[in-house]
mmCIF file of C-alpha atoms in Angstrom:
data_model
loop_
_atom_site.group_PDB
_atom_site.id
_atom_site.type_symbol
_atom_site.label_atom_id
_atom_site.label_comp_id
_atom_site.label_asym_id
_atom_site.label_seq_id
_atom_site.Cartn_x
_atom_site.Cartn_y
_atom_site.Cartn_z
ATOM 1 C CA UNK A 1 2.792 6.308 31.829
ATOM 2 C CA UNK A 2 -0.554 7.329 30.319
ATOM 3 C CA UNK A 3 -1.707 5.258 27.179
ATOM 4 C CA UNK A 4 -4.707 6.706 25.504
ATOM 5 C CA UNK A 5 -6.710 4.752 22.965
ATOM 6 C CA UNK A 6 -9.635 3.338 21.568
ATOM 7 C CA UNK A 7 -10.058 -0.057 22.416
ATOM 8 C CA UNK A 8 -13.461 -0.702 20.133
ATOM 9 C CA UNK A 9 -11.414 -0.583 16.439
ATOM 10 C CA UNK A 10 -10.231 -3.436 14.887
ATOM 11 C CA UNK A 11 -7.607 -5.858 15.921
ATOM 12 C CA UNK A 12 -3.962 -5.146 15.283
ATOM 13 C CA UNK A 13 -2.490 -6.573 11.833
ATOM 14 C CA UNK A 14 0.486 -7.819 14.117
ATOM 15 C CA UNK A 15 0.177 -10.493 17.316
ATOM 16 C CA UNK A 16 -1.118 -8.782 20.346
ATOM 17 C CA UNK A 17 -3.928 -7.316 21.688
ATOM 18 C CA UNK A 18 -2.090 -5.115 24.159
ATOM 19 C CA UNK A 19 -4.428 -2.353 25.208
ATOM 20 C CA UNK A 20 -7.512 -4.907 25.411
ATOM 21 C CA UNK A 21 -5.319 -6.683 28.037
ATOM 22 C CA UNK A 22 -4.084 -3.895 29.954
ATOM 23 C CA UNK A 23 -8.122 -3.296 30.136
ATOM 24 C CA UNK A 24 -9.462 -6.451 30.804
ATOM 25 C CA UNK A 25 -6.358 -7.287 33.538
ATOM 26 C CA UNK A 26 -8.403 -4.689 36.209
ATOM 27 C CA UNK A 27 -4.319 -4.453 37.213
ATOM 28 C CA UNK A 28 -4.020 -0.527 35.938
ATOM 29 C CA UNK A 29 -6.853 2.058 36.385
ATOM 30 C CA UNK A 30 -8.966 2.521 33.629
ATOM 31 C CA UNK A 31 -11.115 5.838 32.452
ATOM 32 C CA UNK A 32 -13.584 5.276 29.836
ATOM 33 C CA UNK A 33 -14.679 9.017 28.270
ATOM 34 C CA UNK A 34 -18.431 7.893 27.209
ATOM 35 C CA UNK A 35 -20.078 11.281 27.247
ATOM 36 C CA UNK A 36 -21.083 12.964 24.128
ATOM 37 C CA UNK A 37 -20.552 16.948 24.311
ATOM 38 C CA UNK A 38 -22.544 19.324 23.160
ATOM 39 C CA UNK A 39 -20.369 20.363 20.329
ATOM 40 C CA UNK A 40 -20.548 16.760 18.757
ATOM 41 C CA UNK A 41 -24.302 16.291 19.911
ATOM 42 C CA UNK A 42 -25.268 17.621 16.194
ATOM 43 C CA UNK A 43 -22.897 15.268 14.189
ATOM 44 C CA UNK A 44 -24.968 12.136 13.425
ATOM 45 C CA UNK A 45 -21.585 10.721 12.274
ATOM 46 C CA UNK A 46 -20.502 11.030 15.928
ATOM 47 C CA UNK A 47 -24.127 10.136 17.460
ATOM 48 C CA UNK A 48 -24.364 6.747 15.252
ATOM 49 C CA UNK A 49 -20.793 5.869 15.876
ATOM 50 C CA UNK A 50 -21.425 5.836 19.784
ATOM 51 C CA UNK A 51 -25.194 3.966 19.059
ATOM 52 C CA UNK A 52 -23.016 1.524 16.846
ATOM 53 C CA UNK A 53 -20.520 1.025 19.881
ATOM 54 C CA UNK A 54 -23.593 0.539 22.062
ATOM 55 C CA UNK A 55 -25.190 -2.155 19.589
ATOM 56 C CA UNK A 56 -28.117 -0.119 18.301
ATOM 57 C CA UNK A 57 -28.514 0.412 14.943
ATOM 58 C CA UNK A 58 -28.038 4.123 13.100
ATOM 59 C CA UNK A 59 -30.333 6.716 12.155
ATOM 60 C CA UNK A 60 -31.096 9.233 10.296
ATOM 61 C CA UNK A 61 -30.647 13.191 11.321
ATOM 62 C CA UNK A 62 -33.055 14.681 13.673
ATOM 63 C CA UNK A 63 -34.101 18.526 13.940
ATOM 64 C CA UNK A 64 -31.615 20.625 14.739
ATOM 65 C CA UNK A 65 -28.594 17.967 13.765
ATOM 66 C CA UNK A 66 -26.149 17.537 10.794
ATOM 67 C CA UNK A 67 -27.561 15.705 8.039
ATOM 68 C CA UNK A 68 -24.245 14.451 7.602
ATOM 69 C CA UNK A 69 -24.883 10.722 8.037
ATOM 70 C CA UNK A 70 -27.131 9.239 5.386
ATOM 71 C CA UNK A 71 -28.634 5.485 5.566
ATOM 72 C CA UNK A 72 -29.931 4.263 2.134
ATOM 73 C CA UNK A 73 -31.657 0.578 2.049
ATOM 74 C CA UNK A 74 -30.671 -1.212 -1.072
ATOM 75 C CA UNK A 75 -30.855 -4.734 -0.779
ATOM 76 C CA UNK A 76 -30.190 -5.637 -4.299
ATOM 77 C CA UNK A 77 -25.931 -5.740 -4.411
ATOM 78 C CA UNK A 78 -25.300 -4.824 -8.232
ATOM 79 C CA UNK A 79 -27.828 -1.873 -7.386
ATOM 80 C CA UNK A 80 -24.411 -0.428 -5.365
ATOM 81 C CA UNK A 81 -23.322 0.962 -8.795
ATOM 82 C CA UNK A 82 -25.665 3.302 -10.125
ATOM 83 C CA UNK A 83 -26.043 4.644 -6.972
ATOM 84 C CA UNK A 84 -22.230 5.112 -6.185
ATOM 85 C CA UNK A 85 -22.368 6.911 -10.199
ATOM 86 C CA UNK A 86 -25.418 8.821 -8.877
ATOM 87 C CA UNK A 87 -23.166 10.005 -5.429
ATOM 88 C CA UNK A 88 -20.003 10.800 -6.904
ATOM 89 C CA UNK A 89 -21.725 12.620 -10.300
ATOM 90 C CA UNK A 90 -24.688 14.300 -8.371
ATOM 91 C CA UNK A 91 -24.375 14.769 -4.554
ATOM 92 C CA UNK A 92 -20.329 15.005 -4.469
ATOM 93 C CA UNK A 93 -20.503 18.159 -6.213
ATOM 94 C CA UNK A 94 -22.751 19.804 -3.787
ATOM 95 C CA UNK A 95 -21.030 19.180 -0.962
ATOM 96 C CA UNK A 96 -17.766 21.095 -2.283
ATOM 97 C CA UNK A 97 -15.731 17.652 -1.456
ATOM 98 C CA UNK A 98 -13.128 16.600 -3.840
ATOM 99 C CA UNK A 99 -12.745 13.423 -4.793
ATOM 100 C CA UNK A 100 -9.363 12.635 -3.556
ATOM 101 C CA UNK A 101 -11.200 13.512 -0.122
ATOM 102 C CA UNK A 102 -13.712 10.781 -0.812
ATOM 103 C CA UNK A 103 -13.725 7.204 -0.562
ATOM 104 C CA UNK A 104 -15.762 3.879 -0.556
ATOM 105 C CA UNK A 105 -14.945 1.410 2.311
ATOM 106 C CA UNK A 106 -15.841 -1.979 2.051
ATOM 107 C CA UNK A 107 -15.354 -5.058 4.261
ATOM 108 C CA UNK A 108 -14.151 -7.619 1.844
ATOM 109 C CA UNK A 109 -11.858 -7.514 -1.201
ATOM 110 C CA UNK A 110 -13.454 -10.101 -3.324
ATOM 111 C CA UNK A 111 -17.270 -10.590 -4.514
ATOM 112 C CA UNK A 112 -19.999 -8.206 -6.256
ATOM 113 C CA UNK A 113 -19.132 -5.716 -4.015
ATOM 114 C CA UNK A 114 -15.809 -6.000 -2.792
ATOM 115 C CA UNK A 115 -13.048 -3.376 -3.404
ATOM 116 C CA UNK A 116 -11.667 -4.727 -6.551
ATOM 117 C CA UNK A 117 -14.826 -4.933 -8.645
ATOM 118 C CA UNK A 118 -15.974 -1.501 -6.936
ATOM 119 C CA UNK A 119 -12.858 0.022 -8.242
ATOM 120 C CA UNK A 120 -13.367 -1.131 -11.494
ATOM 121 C CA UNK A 121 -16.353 0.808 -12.122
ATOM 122 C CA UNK A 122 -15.034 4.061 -9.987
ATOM 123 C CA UNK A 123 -11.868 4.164 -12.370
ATOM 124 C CA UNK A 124 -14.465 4.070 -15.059
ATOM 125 C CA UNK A 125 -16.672 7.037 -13.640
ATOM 126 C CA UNK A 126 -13.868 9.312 -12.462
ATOM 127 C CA UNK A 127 -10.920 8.269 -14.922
ATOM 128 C CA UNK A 128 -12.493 6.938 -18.072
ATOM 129 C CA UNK A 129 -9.932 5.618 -20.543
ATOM 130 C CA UNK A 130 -9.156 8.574 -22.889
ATOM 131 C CA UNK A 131 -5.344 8.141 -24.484
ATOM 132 C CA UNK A 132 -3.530 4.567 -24.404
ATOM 133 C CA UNK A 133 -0.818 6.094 -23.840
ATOM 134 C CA UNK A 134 -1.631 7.393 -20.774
ATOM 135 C CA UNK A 135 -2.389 4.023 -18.923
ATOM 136 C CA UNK A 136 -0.414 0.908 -18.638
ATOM 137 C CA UNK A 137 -2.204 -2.725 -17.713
ATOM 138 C CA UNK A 138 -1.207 -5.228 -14.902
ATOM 139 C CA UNK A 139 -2.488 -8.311 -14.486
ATOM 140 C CA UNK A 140 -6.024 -7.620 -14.630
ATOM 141 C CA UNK A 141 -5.627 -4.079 -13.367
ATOM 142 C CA UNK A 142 -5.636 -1.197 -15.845
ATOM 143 C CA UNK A 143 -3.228 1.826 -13.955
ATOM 144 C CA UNK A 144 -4.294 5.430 -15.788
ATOM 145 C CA UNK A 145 -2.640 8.543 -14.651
ATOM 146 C CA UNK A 146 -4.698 10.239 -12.655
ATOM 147 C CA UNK A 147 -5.610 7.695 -10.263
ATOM 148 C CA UNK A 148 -5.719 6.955 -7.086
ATOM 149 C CA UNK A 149 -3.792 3.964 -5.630
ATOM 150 C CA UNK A 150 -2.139 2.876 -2.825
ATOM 151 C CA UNK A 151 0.469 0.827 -1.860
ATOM 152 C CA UNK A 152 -0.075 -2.554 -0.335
ATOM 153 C CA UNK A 153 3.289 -3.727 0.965
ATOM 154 C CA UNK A 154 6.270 -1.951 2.815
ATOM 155 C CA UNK A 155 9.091 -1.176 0.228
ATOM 156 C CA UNK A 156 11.703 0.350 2.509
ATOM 157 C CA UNK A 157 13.957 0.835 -0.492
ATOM 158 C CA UNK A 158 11.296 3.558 -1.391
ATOM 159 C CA UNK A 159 10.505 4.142 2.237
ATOM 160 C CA UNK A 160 6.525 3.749 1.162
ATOM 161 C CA UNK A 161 4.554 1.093 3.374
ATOM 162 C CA UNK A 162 1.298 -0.664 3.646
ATOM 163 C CA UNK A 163 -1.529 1.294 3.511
ATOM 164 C CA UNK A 164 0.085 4.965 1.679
ATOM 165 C CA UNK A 165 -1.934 6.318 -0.819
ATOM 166 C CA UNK A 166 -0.797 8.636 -4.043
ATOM 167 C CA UNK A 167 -1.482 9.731 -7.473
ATOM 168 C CA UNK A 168 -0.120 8.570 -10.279
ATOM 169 C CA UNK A 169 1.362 11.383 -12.562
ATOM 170 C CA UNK A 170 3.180 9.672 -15.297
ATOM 171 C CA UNK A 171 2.903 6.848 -17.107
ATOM 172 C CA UNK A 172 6.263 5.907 -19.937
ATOM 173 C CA UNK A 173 5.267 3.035 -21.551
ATOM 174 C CA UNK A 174 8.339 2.620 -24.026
ATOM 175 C CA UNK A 175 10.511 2.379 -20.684
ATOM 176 C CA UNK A 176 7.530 0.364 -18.749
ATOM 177 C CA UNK A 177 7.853 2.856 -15.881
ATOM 178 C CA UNK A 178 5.322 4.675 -13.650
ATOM 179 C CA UNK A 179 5.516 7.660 -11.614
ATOM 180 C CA UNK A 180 3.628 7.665 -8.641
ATOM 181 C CA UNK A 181 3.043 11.016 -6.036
ATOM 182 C CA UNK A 182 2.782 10.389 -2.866
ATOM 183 C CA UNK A 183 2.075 14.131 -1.366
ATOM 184 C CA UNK A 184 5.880 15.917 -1.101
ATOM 185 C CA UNK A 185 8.119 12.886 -2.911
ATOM 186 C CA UNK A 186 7.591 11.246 -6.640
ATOM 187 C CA UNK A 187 8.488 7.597 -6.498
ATOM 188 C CA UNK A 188 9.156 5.646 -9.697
ATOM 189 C CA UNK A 189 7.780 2.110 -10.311
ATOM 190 C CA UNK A 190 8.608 -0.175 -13.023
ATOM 191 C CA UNK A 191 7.046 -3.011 -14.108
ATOM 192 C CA UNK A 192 7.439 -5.703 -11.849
ATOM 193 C CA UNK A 193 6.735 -3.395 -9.049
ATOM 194 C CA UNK A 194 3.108 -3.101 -9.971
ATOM 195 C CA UNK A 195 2.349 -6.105 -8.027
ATOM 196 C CA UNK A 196 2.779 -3.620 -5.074
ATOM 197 C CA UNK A 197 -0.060 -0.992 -6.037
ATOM 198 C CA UNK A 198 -3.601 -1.299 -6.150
ATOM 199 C CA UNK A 199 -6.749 1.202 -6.852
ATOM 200 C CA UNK A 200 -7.594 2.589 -4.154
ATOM 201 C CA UNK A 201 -11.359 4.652 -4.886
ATOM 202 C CA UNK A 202 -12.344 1.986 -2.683
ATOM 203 C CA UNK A 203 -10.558 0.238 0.214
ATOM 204 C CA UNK A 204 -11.234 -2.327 2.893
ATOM 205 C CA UNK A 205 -11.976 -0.945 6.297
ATOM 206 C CA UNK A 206 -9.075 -2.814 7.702
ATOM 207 C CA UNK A 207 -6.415 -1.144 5.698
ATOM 208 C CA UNK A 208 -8.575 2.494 6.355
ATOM 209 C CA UNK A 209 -8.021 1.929 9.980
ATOM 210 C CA UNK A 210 -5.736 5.378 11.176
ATOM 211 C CA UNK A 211 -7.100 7.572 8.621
ATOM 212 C CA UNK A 212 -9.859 9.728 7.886
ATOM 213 C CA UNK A 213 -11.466 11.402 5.052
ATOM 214 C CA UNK A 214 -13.865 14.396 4.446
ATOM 215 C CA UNK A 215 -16.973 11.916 3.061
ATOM 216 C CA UNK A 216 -16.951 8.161 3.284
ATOM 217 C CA UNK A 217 -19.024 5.733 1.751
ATOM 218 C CA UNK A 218 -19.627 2.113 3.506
ATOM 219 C CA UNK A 219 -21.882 -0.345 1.516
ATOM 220 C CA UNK A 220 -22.730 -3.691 3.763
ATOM 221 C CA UNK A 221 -24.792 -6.432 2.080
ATOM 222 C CA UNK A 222 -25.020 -10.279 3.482
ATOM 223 C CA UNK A 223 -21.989 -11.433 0.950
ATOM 224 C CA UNK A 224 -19.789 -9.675 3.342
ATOM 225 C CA UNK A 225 -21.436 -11.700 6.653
ATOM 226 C CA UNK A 226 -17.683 -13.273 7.637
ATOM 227 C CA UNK A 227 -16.167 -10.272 8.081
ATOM 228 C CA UNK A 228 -19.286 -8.596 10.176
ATOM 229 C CA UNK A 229 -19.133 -7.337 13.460
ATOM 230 C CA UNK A 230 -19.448 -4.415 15.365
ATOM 231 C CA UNK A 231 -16.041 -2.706 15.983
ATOM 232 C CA UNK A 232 -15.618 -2.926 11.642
ATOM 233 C CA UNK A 233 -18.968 -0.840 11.374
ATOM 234 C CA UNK A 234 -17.735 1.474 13.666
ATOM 235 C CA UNK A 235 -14.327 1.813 12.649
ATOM 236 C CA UNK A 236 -15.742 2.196 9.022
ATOM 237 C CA UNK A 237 -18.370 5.010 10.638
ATOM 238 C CA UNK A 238 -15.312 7.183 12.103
ATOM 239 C CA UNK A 239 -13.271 7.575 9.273
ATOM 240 C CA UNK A 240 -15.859 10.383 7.997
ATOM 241 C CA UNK A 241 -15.004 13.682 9.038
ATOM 242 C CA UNK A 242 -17.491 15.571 7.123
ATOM 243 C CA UNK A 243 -20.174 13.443 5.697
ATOM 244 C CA UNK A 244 -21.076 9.653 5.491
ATOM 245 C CA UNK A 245 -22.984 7.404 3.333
ATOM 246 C CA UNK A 246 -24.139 4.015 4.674
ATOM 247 C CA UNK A 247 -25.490 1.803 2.143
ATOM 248 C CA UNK A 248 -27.095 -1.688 2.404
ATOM 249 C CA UNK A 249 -29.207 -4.521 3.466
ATOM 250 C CA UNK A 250 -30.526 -3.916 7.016
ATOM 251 C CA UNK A 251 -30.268 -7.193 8.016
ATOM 252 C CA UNK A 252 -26.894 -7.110 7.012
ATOM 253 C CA UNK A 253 -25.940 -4.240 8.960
ATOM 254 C CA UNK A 254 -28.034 -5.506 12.576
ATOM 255 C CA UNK A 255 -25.651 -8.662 12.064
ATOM 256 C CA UNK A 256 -22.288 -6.937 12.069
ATOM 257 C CA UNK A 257 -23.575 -4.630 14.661
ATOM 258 C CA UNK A 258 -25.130 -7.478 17.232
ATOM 259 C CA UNK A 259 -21.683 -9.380 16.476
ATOM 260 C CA UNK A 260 -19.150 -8.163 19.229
ATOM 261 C CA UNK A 261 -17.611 -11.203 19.840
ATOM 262 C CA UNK A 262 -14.371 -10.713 18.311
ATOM 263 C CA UNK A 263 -11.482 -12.718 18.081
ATOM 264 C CA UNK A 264 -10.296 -14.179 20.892
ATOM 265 C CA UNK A 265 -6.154 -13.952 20.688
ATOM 266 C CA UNK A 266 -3.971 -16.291 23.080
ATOM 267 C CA UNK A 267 -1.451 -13.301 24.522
ATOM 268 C CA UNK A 268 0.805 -13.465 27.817
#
């Protein structure tokens, strides 16, 4: 039996902290693959994820590397949104990456900068309000078609689960319905289902944790300090493929990053 992994990411959602264990018993034999090779010597996503993982702090692109990891210092946390409208009007563009491909990953789902408020102003950037017909309201939450969301529960009836993302693509507000694509399959969701679907411009890093995207975003500012420690920075850093933004206080990010300690789980 091989098991390959990554024992550095984030904690299971479930009880259990089974290849930590296997690791830390010194029962089975254990290869660690540390070396960088050339090929992913350029990618400063790659080269800050292992300094991360070591407990040094990222930087920028040297000659001959990427520039595909960017660090900008912003210490002020309601500064996050001009620059996110700056990003996703300005830079996106330029680097040929859709928006669908891109995405902001935060640590915490409440505050000034947590994923709800973040998504908020997104939806406002990238899906303005246009035709009242178009969008139905939630709660709090406006849904418009057109935007991204993602589901934040298993529904087996609809065999959708925690953590799928999709589009919505229609919207019948006579009937109180919504039609939601999720890549091959169109599921429909009436109105008390809504409790199940969030945006999803922005996410935590927790529920980002097995996918990847083409740019990533990551702001980290002292309002998120009881959620910071290392292995969230550096499961936030890997989910870029192509390109990735981290935004923040410095202090901010040194804390998460000299945090390993974890979360010690009582397993047999």
């Amino acid at each position: 039996l091989l098991l390959i992994g990554i024992v550095d990411y984030l904690s299971s959602v479930g009880a259990g902290n089974v290849l930590y264990d296997l690791i830390d018993s010194e029962v089975v034999s254990v290869v660690r693959l540390t070396q960088i090779f050339r090929q992913a010597q350029d990618s400063m996503i790659v080269v800050n994820a292992h300094r991360v993982n070591h407990g040094e702090f990222p930087k920028s692109a040297e000659p001959g590397q990427k520039k595909d990891f960017v660090f900008v210092k912003e210490d002020t946390p309601e500064n996050i949104f001009p620059l996110l409208k700056t990003f996703y009007t300005q830079r996106l563009p330029k680097l040929g990456v859709p928006v669908e491909d891109t995405v902001v990953l935060v640590p915490m789902n409440k505050g000034i900068v947590g994923t709800q408020r973040i998504n908020q102003e997104l939806q406002q950037i990238l899906n303005p309000s246009v035709n009242v017909d178009q969008e139905m309201t939630y709660f709090s939450t406006t849904f418009r078609i057109r935007d991204r969301v993602m589901q934040i529960r298993n529904n087996y009836d609809k065999f959708v689960f925690n953590g799928d993302m999709g589009t919505i693509v229609g919207i019948d507000k006579v009937d109180q319905k919504m039609v939601v694509s999720f890549g091959d399959r169109e599921l429909e969701y009436d109105v008390a289902e809504l409790n199940e679907l969030v945006l999803s411009y922005a996410i935590s890093i927790h529920k980002s944790q097995g996918s990847e995207f083409r740019v990533v975003i990551i702001p980290i500012f002292m309002q998120h300090f009881i959620l910071l420690q290392r292995n969230l920075i550096y499961t936030a850093i890997t989910r870029a493929k192509q390109y990735c933004v981290l935004i923040g206080q410095p202090r901010a990010i040194a804390m998460g990053i000299n945090n390993n300690k974890g979360v010690d789980r009582i397993t047999f």
